[in-house]
Amino acid sequence: MSVGARTGTLLKTTTPARRLDVAASFEALTQACAVTAADVRRAELVSDSPNHLWSLPASRALAIVHSGPDEARALIKGAHFLRQQHVAVTSPWSADVHVSADGRAVTFWQDPGKPSPDTSLSAWVTALVHRIDLRMVPWLTEHDPFGRLLDGLDDAPLNDAARWFLRERAAQLREEWDDLDWPTPDAVILGALRMVPCHDDGVHVGLLLRRPLQCGHREWDLVAARWRSEQLIGSREDHRTYADTYLSYEDQPLERPYIGAWSGYQVVRDLIVLTEVMETVRRAHLDAHSRRQAAHRVACLRGAHRVPWNWGQR
């Protein structure tokens, strides 16, 4: 594997299970690069959630390895659509979706630069997405946070009590979700689990899509943005800047501009939290660190640690 220094070190120090996971992703990337003439040398694995994101420094591009072609095609279609709507979003480096022999799909994107700490950029992009007329995108799928929520739970290295708790927690939130009184109509949403990061390459600022656009409630995106500050990743001032910027662009006033004052805030936040926990649970088989993280996060949900949550290892 002709990978960069950081990824090479990871492959030497991680577990066999994670090495196989990264190797399979890299093989799909290599096959796609052979077709597109992108340079796979010194490729670095940037992140593995919600999909594998690779940096290709020799081509000044990024590649995303998806579990299947449907998500990949939806991502490219959504990016093209957002650019047509004058929303600042990173352009595909290649318009094609490349499917590997094992069914993984690869998309290529222009390198957007480093994530910006300016939370007003995230609010600006999110507000512009929410303003899009939903009738223009009849192809969007409906946002269903429960659809694949518990996928992988049976195979995860958790004890029976933890599995039982997660199933019961999901069932409880499903009931509460069905009873929510949504203050605004359906909209185009990003469906993020946190405040979406915008990037700055020194010339352009924009969003790098990692999840397809969906039809849902904009409160999901707003709760996710506020959850970032509760998670102790961002400060209250960061979220105040986000909220003020979002409202300055929003043409459909919120009943309660402060999203934390909405009666359904805690239900949506708790579902976002459970979704994040399950993303960690699905990776728990990869190495000991991931197993500890999964166990710790489930313990947080069960009340073993004080909130607001700090997902760091203990």
PDB file of C-alpha atoms in Angstrom:
ATOM      1  CA  MET A   1       0.000   0.000   0.000  1.00  0.00           C
ATOM      2  CA  SER A   2       1.531   3.292  -1.135  1.00  0.00           C
ATOM      3  CA  VAL A   3       0.060   5.359   1.666  1.00  0.00           C
ATOM      4  CA  GLY A   4       1.206   8.465   3.497  1.00  0.00           C
ATOM      5  CA  ALA A   5       3.212   8.483   6.685  1.00  0.00           C
ATOM      6  CA  ARG A   6       0.274   8.868   9.089  1.00  0.00           C
ATOM      7  CA  THR A   7      -1.751   6.083   7.490  1.00  0.00           C
ATOM      8  CA  GLY A   8       1.349   3.886   7.299  1.00  0.00           C
ATOM      9  CA  THR A   9       1.885   4.313  11.037  1.00  0.00           C
ATOM     10  CA  LEU A  10      -1.778   3.507  11.686  1.00  0.00           C
ATOM     11  CA  LEU A  11      -1.509   0.281   9.708  1.00  0.00           C
ATOM     12  CA  LYS A  12       1.542  -0.800  11.710  1.00  0.00           C
ATOM     13  CA  THR A  13       0.029  -0.110  15.120  1.00  0.00           C
ATOM     14  CA  THR A  14      -3.652  -0.941  14.791  1.00  0.00           C
ATOM     15  CA  THR A  15      -5.436  -4.284  15.048  1.00  0.00           C
ATOM     16  CA  PRO A  16      -5.774  -6.829  12.214  1.00  0.00           C
ATOM     17  CA  ALA A  17      -9.512  -6.084  11.953  1.00  0.00           C
ATOM     18  CA  ARG A  18      -8.956  -2.391  11.383  1.00  0.00           C
ATOM     19  CA  ARG A  19      -6.065  -3.050   8.989  1.00  0.00           C
ATOM     20  CA  LEU A  20      -8.381  -5.191   6.878  1.00  0.00           C
ATOM     21  CA  ASP A  21     -11.023  -2.463   6.943  1.00  0.00           C
ATOM     22  CA  VAL A  22      -8.555   0.229   5.844  1.00  0.00           C
ATOM     23  CA  ALA A  23      -6.968  -2.081   3.269  1.00  0.00           C
ATOM     24  CA  ALA A  24     -10.342  -2.842   1.669  1.00  0.00           C
ATOM     25  CA  SER A  25     -11.123   0.863   1.509  1.00  0.00           C
ATOM     26  CA  PHE A  26      -7.702   1.585  -0.011  1.00  0.00           C
ATOM     27  CA  GLU A  27      -8.151  -1.186  -2.596  1.00  0.00           C
ATOM     28  CA  ALA A  28     -11.437   0.395  -3.723  1.00  0.00           C
ATOM     29  CA  LEU A  29      -9.667   3.753  -3.876  1.00  0.00           C
ATOM     30  CA  THR A  30      -6.801   2.292  -5.921  1.00  0.00           C
ATOM     31  CA  GLN A  31      -9.202   0.769  -8.446  1.00  0.00           C
ATOM     32  CA  ALA A  32     -10.994   4.100  -8.849  1.00  0.00           C
ATOM     33  CA  CYS A  33      -7.725   6.034  -9.202  1.00  0.00           C
ATOM     34  CA  ALA A  34      -6.641   3.698 -12.008  1.00  0.00           C
ATOM     35  CA  VAL A  35      -9.724   4.780 -13.972  1.00  0.00           C
ATOM     36  CA  THR A  36      -9.596   8.501 -13.219  1.00  0.00           C
ATOM     37  CA  ALA A  37      -5.801   8.963 -13.338  1.00  0.00           C
ATOM     38  CA  ALA A  38      -5.884  10.375  -9.826  1.00  0.00           C
ATOM     39  CA  ASP A  39      -2.609   9.832  -7.976  1.00  0.00           C
ATOM     40  CA  VAL A  40      -3.087   7.437  -5.075  1.00  0.00           C
ATOM     41  CA  ARG A  41       0.500   7.720  -3.836  1.00  0.00           C
ATOM     42  CA  ARG A  42       0.860   9.065  -0.274  1.00  0.00           C
ATOM     43  CA  ALA A  43      -2.915   8.824   0.268  1.00  0.00           C
ATOM     44  CA  GLU A  44      -3.859   9.580   3.864  1.00  0.00           C
ATOM     45  CA  LEU A  45      -6.961   8.326   5.670  1.00  0.00           C
ATOM     46  CA  VAL A  46      -8.479  11.489   7.156  1.00  0.00           C
ATOM     47  CA  SER A  47     -11.495   9.946   8.903  1.00  0.00           C
ATOM     48  CA  ASP A  48     -13.643   6.804   8.860  1.00  0.00           C
ATOM     49  CA  SER A  49     -17.032   8.204   9.882  1.00  0.00           C
ATOM     50  CA  PRO A  50     -19.632   8.523   8.443  1.00  0.00           C
ATOM     51  CA  ASN A  51     -17.588   7.117   5.540  1.00  0.00           C
ATOM     52  CA  HIS A  52     -13.901   6.746   4.664  1.00  0.00           C
ATOM     53  CA  LEU A  53     -12.387  10.084   3.653  1.00  0.00           C
ATOM     54  CA  TRP A  54      -8.976   9.986   1.942  1.00  0.00           C
ATOM     55  CA  SER A  55      -6.673  12.890   1.128  1.00  0.00           C
ATOM     56  CA  LEU A  56      -4.807  12.614  -2.188  1.00  0.00           C
ATOM     57  CA  PRO A  57      -2.075  15.248  -1.873  1.00  0.00           C
ATOM     58  CA  ALA A  58      -0.456  14.456  -5.236  1.00  0.00           C
ATOM     59  CA  SER A  59      -3.751  15.251  -7.015  1.00  0.00           C
ATOM     60  CA  ARG A  60      -4.875  17.995  -4.599  1.00  0.00           C
ATOM     61  CA  ALA A  61      -8.137  16.125  -4.159  1.00  0.00           C
ATOM     62  CA  LEU A  62     -10.181  14.155  -1.646  1.00  0.00           C
ATOM     63  CA  ALA A  63     -11.836  10.786  -2.133  1.00  0.00           C
ATOM     64  CA  ILE A  64     -14.787   9.343  -0.234  1.00  0.00           C
ATOM     65  CA  VAL A  65     -15.245   5.577  -0.090  1.00  0.00           C
ATOM     66  CA  HIS A  66     -18.922   4.718   0.386  1.00  0.00           C
ATOM     67  CA  SER A  67     -20.508   1.432   1.376  1.00  0.00           C
ATOM     68  CA  GLY A  68     -22.512   1.416  -1.860  1.00  0.00           C
ATOM     69  CA  PRO A  69     -23.251   3.386  -5.046  1.00  0.00           C
ATOM     70  CA  ASP A  70     -26.660   4.802  -4.074  1.00  0.00           C
ATOM     71  CA  GLU A  71     -25.239   7.073  -1.385  1.00  0.00           C
ATOM     72  CA  ALA A  72     -22.359   8.084  -3.661  1.00  0.00           C
ATOM     73  CA  ARG A  73     -24.647   9.102  -6.521  1.00  0.00           C
ATOM     74  CA  ALA A  74     -26.961  10.998  -4.156  1.00  0.00           C
ATOM     75  CA  LEU A  75     -23.977  12.890  -2.748  1.00  0.00           C
ATOM     76  CA  ILE A  76     -22.758  14.056  -6.167  1.00  0.00           C
ATOM     77  CA  LYS A  77     -26.276  14.925  -7.305  1.00  0.00           C
ATOM     78  CA  GLY A  78     -26.820  16.947  -4.140  1.00  0.00           C
ATOM     79  CA  ALA A  79     -23.535  18.837  -4.525  1.00  0.00           C
ATOM     80  CA  HIS A  80     -24.336  19.785  -8.125  1.00  0.00           C
ATOM     81  CA  PHE A  81     -27.806  20.910  -7.100  1.00  0.00           C
ATOM     82  CA  LEU A  82     -26.512  23.071  -4.237  1.00  0.00           C
ATOM     83  CA  ARG A  83     -24.042  24.803  -6.527  1.00  0.00           C
ATOM     84  CA  GLN A  84     -26.897  25.583  -8.913  1.00  0.00           C
ATOM     85  CA  GLN A  85     -28.670  27.181  -5.943  1.00  0.00           C
ATOM     86  CA  HIS A  86     -25.557  29.280  -5.199  1.00  0.00           C
ATOM     87  CA  VAL A  87     -24.808  27.458  -1.964  1.00  0.00           C
ATOM     88  CA  ALA A  88     -21.084  27.323  -1.189  1.00  0.00           C
ATOM     89  CA  VAL A  89     -20.242  23.646  -1.465  1.00  0.00           C
ATOM     90  CA  THR A  90     -17.157  21.755  -2.601  1.00  0.00           C
ATOM     91  CA  SER A  91     -17.333  20.594  -6.235  1.00  0.00           C
ATOM     92  CA  PRO A  92     -16.785  17.007  -7.314  1.00  0.00           C
ATOM     93  CA  TRP A  93     -13.283  16.512  -8.757  1.00  0.00           C
ATOM     94  CA  SER A  94     -14.865  13.895 -10.995  1.00  0.00           C
ATOM     95  CA  ALA A  95     -18.548  13.584 -11.877  1.00  0.00           C
ATOM     96  CA  ASP A  96     -18.411   9.784 -11.960  1.00  0.00           C
ATOM     97  CA  VAL A  97     -19.068   7.181  -9.273  1.00  0.00           C
ATOM     98  CA  HIS A  98     -16.584   4.311  -9.373  1.00  0.00           C
ATOM     99  CA  VAL A  99     -17.726   0.958  -7.972  1.00  0.00           C
ATOM    100  CA  SER A 100     -15.080  -1.533  -6.854  1.00  0.00           C
ATOM    101  CA  ALA A 101     -15.171  -5.294  -7.219  1.00  0.00           C
ATOM    102  CA  ASP A 102     -16.522  -5.692  -3.661  1.00  0.00           C
ATOM    103  CA  GLY A 103     -19.342  -3.157  -4.180  1.00  0.00           C
ATOM    104  CA  ARG A 104     -17.791  -0.120  -2.488  1.00  0.00           C
ATOM    105  CA  ALA A 105     -18.224   3.171  -4.314  1.00  0.00           C
ATOM    106  CA  VAL A 106     -15.691   5.991  -4.609  1.00  0.00           C
ATOM    107  CA  THR A 107     -16.291   9.683  -5.312  1.00  0.00           C
ATOM    108  CA  PHE A 108     -13.624  12.336  -5.853  1.00  0.00           C
ATOM    109  CA  TRP A 109     -13.783  15.938  -4.626  1.00  0.00           C
ATOM    110  CA  GLN A 110     -11.716  19.068  -4.940  1.00  0.00           C
ATOM    111  CA  ASP A 111      -9.599  19.676  -1.849  1.00  0.00           C
ATOM    112  CA  PRO A 112     -11.620  22.235   0.183  1.00  0.00           C
ATOM    113  CA  GLY A 113      -8.802  23.242   2.516  1.00  0.00           C
ATOM    114  CA  LYS A 114      -8.827  23.165   6.288  1.00  0.00           C
ATOM    115  CA  PRO A 115     -12.015  23.256   8.390  1.00  0.00           C
ATOM    116  CA  SER A 116     -12.761  26.821   9.440  1.00  0.00           C
ATOM    117  CA  PRO A 117     -13.340  27.663  13.122  1.00  0.00           C
ATOM    118  CA  ASP A 118     -15.823  30.357  12.067  1.00  0.00           C
ATOM    119  CA  THR A 119     -19.222  28.952  13.061  1.00  0.00           C
ATOM    120  CA  SER A 120     -21.041  31.694  11.152  1.00  0.00           C
ATOM    121  CA  LEU A 121     -19.981  29.983   7.911  1.00  0.00           C
ATOM    122  CA  SER A 122     -21.747  26.798   8.980  1.00  0.00           C
ATOM    123  CA  ALA A 123     -24.870  28.785   9.884  1.00  0.00           C
ATOM    124  CA  TRP A 124     -24.779  30.623   6.550  1.00  0.00           C
ATOM    125  CA  VAL A 125     -24.628  27.410   4.500  1.00  0.00           C
ATOM    126  CA  THR A 126     -27.258  25.681   6.644  1.00  0.00           C
ATOM    127  CA  ALA A 127     -29.678  28.598   6.314  1.00  0.00           C
ATOM    128  CA  LEU A 128     -29.283  28.685   2.528  1.00  0.00           C
ATOM    129  CA  VAL A 129     -29.996  24.944   2.327  1.00  0.00           C
ATOM    130  CA  HIS A 130     -33.113  25.325   4.471  1.00  0.00           C
ATOM    131  CA  ARG A 131     -34.412  28.112   2.208  1.00  0.00           C
ATOM    132  CA  ILE A 132     -34.485  25.879  -0.887  1.00  0.00           C
ATOM    133  CA  ASP A 133     -37.986  25.201  -2.188  1.00  0.00           C
ATOM    134  CA  LEU A 134     -38.631  21.545  -1.380  1.00  0.00           C
ATOM    135  CA  ARG A 135     -40.645  21.188  -4.581  1.00  0.00           C
ATOM    136  CA  MET A 136     -37.413  21.571  -6.560  1.00  0.00           C
ATOM    137  CA  VAL A 137     -35.985  18.328  -5.175  1.00  0.00           C
ATOM    138  CA  PRO A 138     -38.666  15.602  -5.424  1.00  0.00           C
ATOM    139  CA  TRP A 139     -35.853  13.016  -5.565  1.00  0.00           C
ATOM    140  CA  LEU A 140     -34.776  13.555  -1.961  1.00  0.00           C
ATOM    141  CA  THR A 141     -35.309  10.669   0.439  1.00  0.00           C
ATOM    142  CA  GLU A 142     -37.181  11.279   3.690  1.00  0.00           C
ATOM    143  CA  HIS A 143     -35.037  11.724   6.765  1.00  0.00           C
ATOM    144  CA  ASP A 144     -35.618   8.656   8.926  1.00  0.00           C
ATOM    145  CA  PRO A 145     -33.230   8.640  11.897  1.00  0.00           C
ATOM    146  CA  PHE A 146     -34.540   5.228  13.009  1.00  0.00           C
ATOM    147  CA  GLY A 147     -34.156   3.458   9.662  1.00  0.00           C
ATOM    148  CA  ARG A 148     -30.760   1.856  10.279  1.00  0.00           C
ATOM    149  CA  LEU A 149     -30.174   3.131  13.787  1.00  0.00           C
ATOM    150  CA  LEU A 150     -29.486  -0.253  15.422  1.00  0.00           C
ATOM    151  CA  ASP A 151     -27.650  -1.861  12.496  1.00  0.00           C
ATOM    152  CA  GLY A 152     -24.679  -3.883  13.735  1.00  0.00           C
ATOM    153  CA  LEU A 153     -25.826  -4.049  17.345  1.00  0.00           C
ATOM    154  CA  ASP A 154     -26.127  -7.847  17.425  1.00  0.00           C
ATOM    155  CA  ASP A 155     -22.523  -8.268  16.232  1.00  0.00           C
ATOM    156  CA  ALA A 156     -20.995  -5.583  18.435  1.00  0.00           C
ATOM    157  CA  PRO A 157     -18.690  -6.601  21.328  1.00  0.00           C
ATOM    158  CA  LEU A 158     -21.119  -5.456  24.029  1.00  0.00           C
ATOM    159  CA  ASN A 159     -22.717  -7.389  26.849  1.00  0.00           C
ATOM    160  CA  ASP A 160     -26.389  -8.361  26.764  1.00  0.00           C
ATOM    161  CA  ALA A 161     -27.354  -5.657  29.254  1.00  0.00           C
ATOM    162  CA  ALA A 162     -25.880  -2.934  27.030  1.00  0.00           C
ATOM    163  CA  ARG A 163     -27.650  -4.293  23.945  1.00  0.00           C
ATOM    164  CA  TRP A 164     -30.958  -4.475  25.818  1.00  0.00           C
ATOM    165  CA  PHE A 165     -30.532  -0.903  27.036  1.00  0.00           C
ATOM    166  CA  LEU A 166     -29.825   0.458  23.526  1.00  0.00           C
ATOM    167  CA  ARG A 167     -32.872  -1.284  22.082  1.00  0.00           C
ATOM    168  CA  GLU A 168     -35.110   0.019  24.877  1.00  0.00           C
ATOM    169  CA  ARG A 169     -33.670   3.525  24.503  1.00  0.00           C
ATOM    170  CA  ALA A 170     -34.360   3.492  20.754  1.00  0.00           C
ATOM    171  CA  ALA A 171     -37.942   2.300  21.320  1.00  0.00           C
ATOM    172  CA  GLN A 172     -38.559   5.018  23.912  1.00  0.00           C
ATOM    173  CA  LEU A 173     -37.221   7.748  21.617  1.00  0.00           C
ATOM    174  CA  ARG A 174     -39.325   6.408  18.736  1.00  0.00           C
ATOM    175  CA  GLU A 175     -42.478   6.958  20.809  1.00  0.00           C
ATOM    176  CA  GLU A 176     -41.374  10.465  21.800  1.00  0.00           C
ATOM    177  CA  TRP A 177     -40.383  11.299  18.213  1.00  0.00           C
ATOM    178  CA  ASP A 178     -43.818  10.285  16.917  1.00  0.00           C
ATOM    179  CA  ASP A 179     -45.443  12.678  19.404  1.00  0.00           C
ATOM    180  CA  LEU A 180     -43.284  15.716  18.530  1.00  0.00           C
ATOM    181  CA  ASP A 181     -45.043  18.942  17.567  1.00  0.00           C
ATOM    182  CA  TRP A 182     -42.805  20.285  14.793  1.00  0.00           C
ATOM    183  CA  PRO A 183     -42.971  24.098  14.619  1.00  0.00           C
ATOM    184  CA  THR A 184     -41.973  24.364  10.933  1.00  0.00           C
ATOM    185  CA  PRO A 185     -42.870  22.432   7.755  1.00  0.00           C
ATOM    186  CA  ASP A 186     -40.590  19.960   5.971  1.00  0.00           C
ATOM    187  CA  ALA A 187     -37.463  21.383   4.376  1.00  0.00           C
ATOM    188  CA  VAL A 188     -34.237  20.394   2.655  1.00  0.00           C
ATOM    189  CA  ILE A 189     -31.834  19.454   5.450  1.00  0.00           C
ATOM    190  CA  LEU A 190     -28.244  18.334   5.838  1.00  0.00           C
ATOM    191  CA  GLY A 191     -29.081  15.670   8.429  1.00  0.00           C
ATOM    192  CA  ALA A 192     -25.850  16.252  10.334  1.00  0.00           C
ATOM    193  CA  LEU A 193     -25.047  14.931  13.795  1.00  0.00           C
ATOM    194  CA  ARG A 194     -23.165  18.111  14.723  1.00  0.00           C
ATOM    195  CA  MET A 195     -22.650  21.606  13.383  1.00  0.00           C
ATOM    196  CA  VAL A 196     -21.574  21.032   9.767  1.00  0.00           C
ATOM    197  CA  PRO A 197     -17.952  22.145   9.205  1.00  0.00           C
ATOM    198  CA  CYS A 198     -17.137  24.570   6.412  1.00  0.00           C
ATOM    199  CA  HIS A 199     -13.682  24.607   4.841  1.00  0.00           C
ATOM    200  CA  ASP A 200     -11.439  27.447   3.666  1.00  0.00           C
ATOM    201  CA  ASP A 201      -8.696  26.943   1.078  1.00  0.00           C
ATOM    202  CA  GLY A 202      -7.649  30.592   1.128  1.00  0.00           C
ATOM    203  CA  VAL A 203      -9.739  31.423  -1.937  1.00  0.00           C
ATOM    204  CA  HIS A 204     -13.094  29.715  -1.492  1.00  0.00           C
ATOM    205  CA  VAL A 205     -15.186  28.801   1.529  1.00  0.00           C
ATOM    206  CA  GLY A 206     -17.610  25.931   1.364  1.00  0.00           C
ATOM    207  CA  LEU A 207     -19.204  22.808   2.755  1.00  0.00           C
ATOM    208  CA  LEU A 208     -17.845  19.350   1.997  1.00  0.00           C
ATOM    209  CA  LEU A 209     -20.894  17.071   1.813  1.00  0.00           C
ATOM    210  CA  ARG A 210     -20.390  13.780   3.657  1.00  0.00           C
ATOM    211  CA  ARG A 211     -24.068  12.776   3.774  1.00  0.00           C
ATOM    212  CA  PRO A 212     -26.730  13.116   1.042  1.00  0.00           C
ATOM    213  CA  LEU A 213     -29.302  15.894   1.318  1.00  0.00           C
ATOM    214  CA  GLN A 214     -32.638  14.798   2.756  1.00  0.00           C
ATOM    215  CA  CYS A 215     -36.203  15.952   3.231  1.00  0.00           C
ATOM    216  CA  GLY A 216     -36.850  16.508   6.918  1.00  0.00           C
ATOM    217  CA  HIS A 217     -37.245  19.056   9.691  1.00  0.00           C
ATOM    218  CA  ARG A 218     -34.737  21.875   9.892  1.00  0.00           C
ATOM    219  CA  GLU A 219     -34.874  21.646  13.667  1.00  0.00           C
ATOM    220  CA  TRP A 220     -32.721  18.510  13.347  1.00  0.00           C
ATOM    221  CA  ASP A 221     -29.836  20.526  11.870  1.00  0.00           C
ATOM    222  CA  LEU A 222     -30.285  23.303  14.438  1.00  0.00           C
ATOM    223  CA  VAL A 223     -30.335  20.912  17.387  1.00  0.00           C
ATOM    224  CA  ALA A 224     -27.238  19.177  15.996  1.00  0.00           C
ATOM    225  CA  ALA A 225     -25.439  22.519  15.845  1.00  0.00           C
ATOM    226  CA  ARG A 226     -26.264  23.321  19.470  1.00  0.00           C
ATOM    227  CA  TRP A 227     -25.311  19.779  20.557  1.00  0.00           C
ATOM    228  CA  ARG A 228     -21.751  20.632  19.457  1.00  0.00           C
ATOM    229  CA  SER A 229     -21.451  23.158  22.294  1.00  0.00           C
ATOM    230  CA  GLU A 230     -23.030  20.787  24.817  1.00  0.00           C
ATOM    231  CA  GLN A 231     -20.476  18.177  23.802  1.00  0.00           C
ATOM    232  CA  LEU A 232     -17.770  20.545  25.067  1.00  0.00           C
ATOM    233  CA  ILE A 233     -16.278  20.846  21.570  1.00  0.00           C
ATOM    234  CA  GLY A 234     -17.387  24.432  21.049  1.00  0.00           C
ATOM    235  CA  SER A 235     -18.064  27.386  23.324  1.00  0.00           C
ATOM    236  CA  ARG A 236     -21.373  29.059  24.046  1.00  0.00           C
ATOM    237  CA  GLU A 237     -20.108  32.069  22.101  1.00  0.00           C
ATOM    238  CA  ASP A 238     -19.596  29.840  19.049  1.00  0.00           C
ATOM    239  CA  HIS A 239     -23.218  28.768  19.174  1.00  0.00           C
ATOM    240  CA  ARG A 240     -24.468  32.313  19.788  1.00  0.00           C
ATOM    241  CA  THR A 241     -22.644  33.414  16.631  1.00  0.00           C
ATOM    242  CA  TYR A 242     -24.145  30.460  14.758  1.00  0.00           C
ATOM    243  CA  ALA A 243     -27.691  31.226  15.942  1.00  0.00           C
ATOM    244  CA  ASP A 244     -27.472  34.956  15.158  1.00  0.00           C
ATOM    245  CA  THR A 245     -26.102  34.289  11.674  1.00  0.00           C
ATOM    246  CA  TYR A 246     -28.691  31.623  10.906  1.00  0.00           C
ATOM    247  CA  LEU A 247     -31.560  33.931  11.890  1.00  0.00           C
ATOM    248  CA  SER A 248     -30.160  36.775   9.772  1.00  0.00           C
ATOM    249  CA  TYR A 249     -30.451  34.586   6.653  1.00  0.00           C
ATOM    250  CA  GLU A 250     -33.678  32.775   7.517  1.00  0.00           C
ATOM    251  CA  ASP A 251     -36.776  34.073   5.696  1.00  0.00           C
ATOM    252  CA  GLN A 252     -39.198  31.875   7.657  1.00  0.00           C
ATOM    253  CA  PRO A 253     -38.920  33.046  11.283  1.00  0.00           C
ATOM    254  CA  LEU A 254     -38.687  30.410  13.972  1.00  0.00           C
ATOM    255  CA  GLU A 255     -41.348  30.406  16.657  1.00  0.00           C
ATOM    256  CA  ARG A 256     -38.526  30.286  19.205  1.00  0.00           C
ATOM    257  CA  PRO A 257     -35.226  31.636  17.827  1.00  0.00           C
ATOM    258  CA  TYR A 258     -33.345  29.899  20.651  1.00  0.00           C
ATOM    259  CA  ILE A 259     -33.616  26.247  19.592  1.00  0.00           C
ATOM    260  CA  GLY A 260     -32.930  25.040  23.132  1.00  0.00           C
ATOM    261  CA  ALA A 261     -36.247  26.589  24.212  1.00  0.00           C
ATOM    262  CA  TRP A 262     -38.245  24.399  21.809  1.00  0.00           C
ATOM    263  CA  SER A 263     -40.211  21.736  23.665  1.00  0.00           C
ATOM    264  CA  GLY A 264     -38.905  18.976  21.392  1.00  0.00           C
ATOM    265  CA  TYR A 265     -35.252  19.930  21.735  1.00  0.00           C
ATOM    266  CA  GLN A 266     -34.300  17.229  24.238  1.00  0.00           C
ATOM    267  CA  VAL A 267     -35.941  14.420  22.229  1.00  0.00           C
ATOM    268  CA  VAL A 268     -34.079  15.348  19.040  1.00  0.00           C
ATOM    269  CA  ARG A 269     -30.839  15.917  20.927  1.00  0.00           C
ATOM    270  CA  ASP A 270     -31.091  12.550  22.677  1.00  0.00           C
ATOM    271  CA  LEU A 271     -31.721  10.829  19.343  1.00  0.00           C
ATOM    272  CA  ILE A 272     -28.656  12.533  17.840  1.00  0.00           C
ATOM    273  CA  VAL A 273     -26.666  11.353  20.853  1.00  0.00           C
ATOM    274  CA  LEU A 274     -27.920   7.779  20.452  1.00  0.00           C
ATOM    275  CA  THR A 275     -27.058   7.883  16.735  1.00  0.00           C
ATOM    276  CA  GLU A 276     -23.508   8.974  17.564  1.00  0.00           C
ATOM    277  CA  VAL A 277     -23.205   6.232  20.150  1.00  0.00           C
ATOM    278  CA  MET A 278     -24.360   3.629  17.637  1.00  0.00           C
ATOM    279  CA  GLU A 279     -21.805   4.837  15.080  1.00  0.00           C
ATOM    280  CA  THR A 280     -19.133   4.107  17.694  1.00  0.00           C
ATOM    281  CA  VAL A 281     -20.717   0.766  18.599  1.00  0.00           C
ATOM    282  CA  ARG A 282     -20.570  -0.321  14.949  1.00  0.00           C
ATOM    283  CA  ARG A 283     -16.809   0.330  14.932  1.00  0.00           C
ATOM    284  CA  ALA A 284     -16.181  -1.308  18.303  1.00  0.00           C
ATOM    285  CA  HIS A 285     -14.888  -4.530  16.720  1.00  0.00           C
ATOM    286  CA  LEU A 286     -11.993  -2.708  15.027  1.00  0.00           C
ATOM    287  CA  ASP A 287      -9.671  -2.211  18.014  1.00  0.00           C
ATOM    288  CA  ALA A 288      -9.466  -1.966  21.806  1.00  0.00           C
ATOM    289  CA  HIS A 289      -9.728   1.831  21.785  1.00  0.00           C
ATOM    290  CA  SER A 290     -12.995   1.703  19.826  1.00  0.00           C
ATOM    291  CA  ARG A 291     -14.353  -0.924  22.232  1.00  0.00           C
ATOM    292  CA  ARG A 292     -13.512   1.284  25.218  1.00  0.00           C
ATOM    293  CA  GLN A 293     -15.113   4.281  23.535  1.00  0.00           C
ATOM    294  CA  ALA A 294     -18.305   2.319  22.836  1.00  0.00           C
ATOM    295  CA  ALA A 295     -18.498   1.002  26.402  1.00  0.00           C
ATOM    296  CA  HIS A 296     -17.889   4.477  27.824  1.00  0.00           C
ATOM    297  CA  ARG A 297     -20.542   6.110  25.672  1.00  0.00           C
ATOM    298  CA  VAL A 298     -23.154   3.501  26.520  1.00  0.00           C
ATOM    299  CA  ALA A 299     -22.276   4.035  30.193  1.00  0.00           C
ATOM    300  CA  CYS A 300     -22.845   7.781  29.707  1.00  0.00           C
ATOM    301  CA  LEU A 301     -26.304   7.091  28.320  1.00  0.00           C
ATOM    302  CA  ARG A 302     -27.067   4.851  31.290  1.00  0.00           C
ATOM    303  CA  GLY A 303     -26.216   7.672  33.713  1.00  0.00           C
ATOM    304  CA  ALA A 304     -22.811   6.506  34.927  1.00  0.00           C
ATOM    305  CA  HIS A 305     -21.224   9.867  34.056  1.00  0.00           C
ATOM    306  CA  ARG A 306     -22.453  13.415  34.568  1.00  0.00           C
ATOM    307  CA  VAL A 307     -23.721  15.393  31.555  1.00  0.00           C
ATOM    308  CA  PRO A 308     -23.030  17.428  29.447  1.00  0.00           C
ATOM    309  CA  TRP A 309     -21.146  14.568  27.915  1.00  0.00           C
ATOM    310  CA  ASN A 310     -17.470  14.556  27.216  1.00  0.00           C
ATOM    311  CA  TRP A 311     -16.945  11.555  24.957  1.00  0.00           C
ATOM    312  CA  GLY A 312     -13.244  11.280  25.826  1.00  0.00           C
ATOM    313  CA  GLN A 313     -11.924   7.983  27.090  1.00  0.00           C
ATOM    314  CA  ARG A 314     -11.966   7.463  30.866  1.00  0.00           C
TER     315      ARG A 314
END
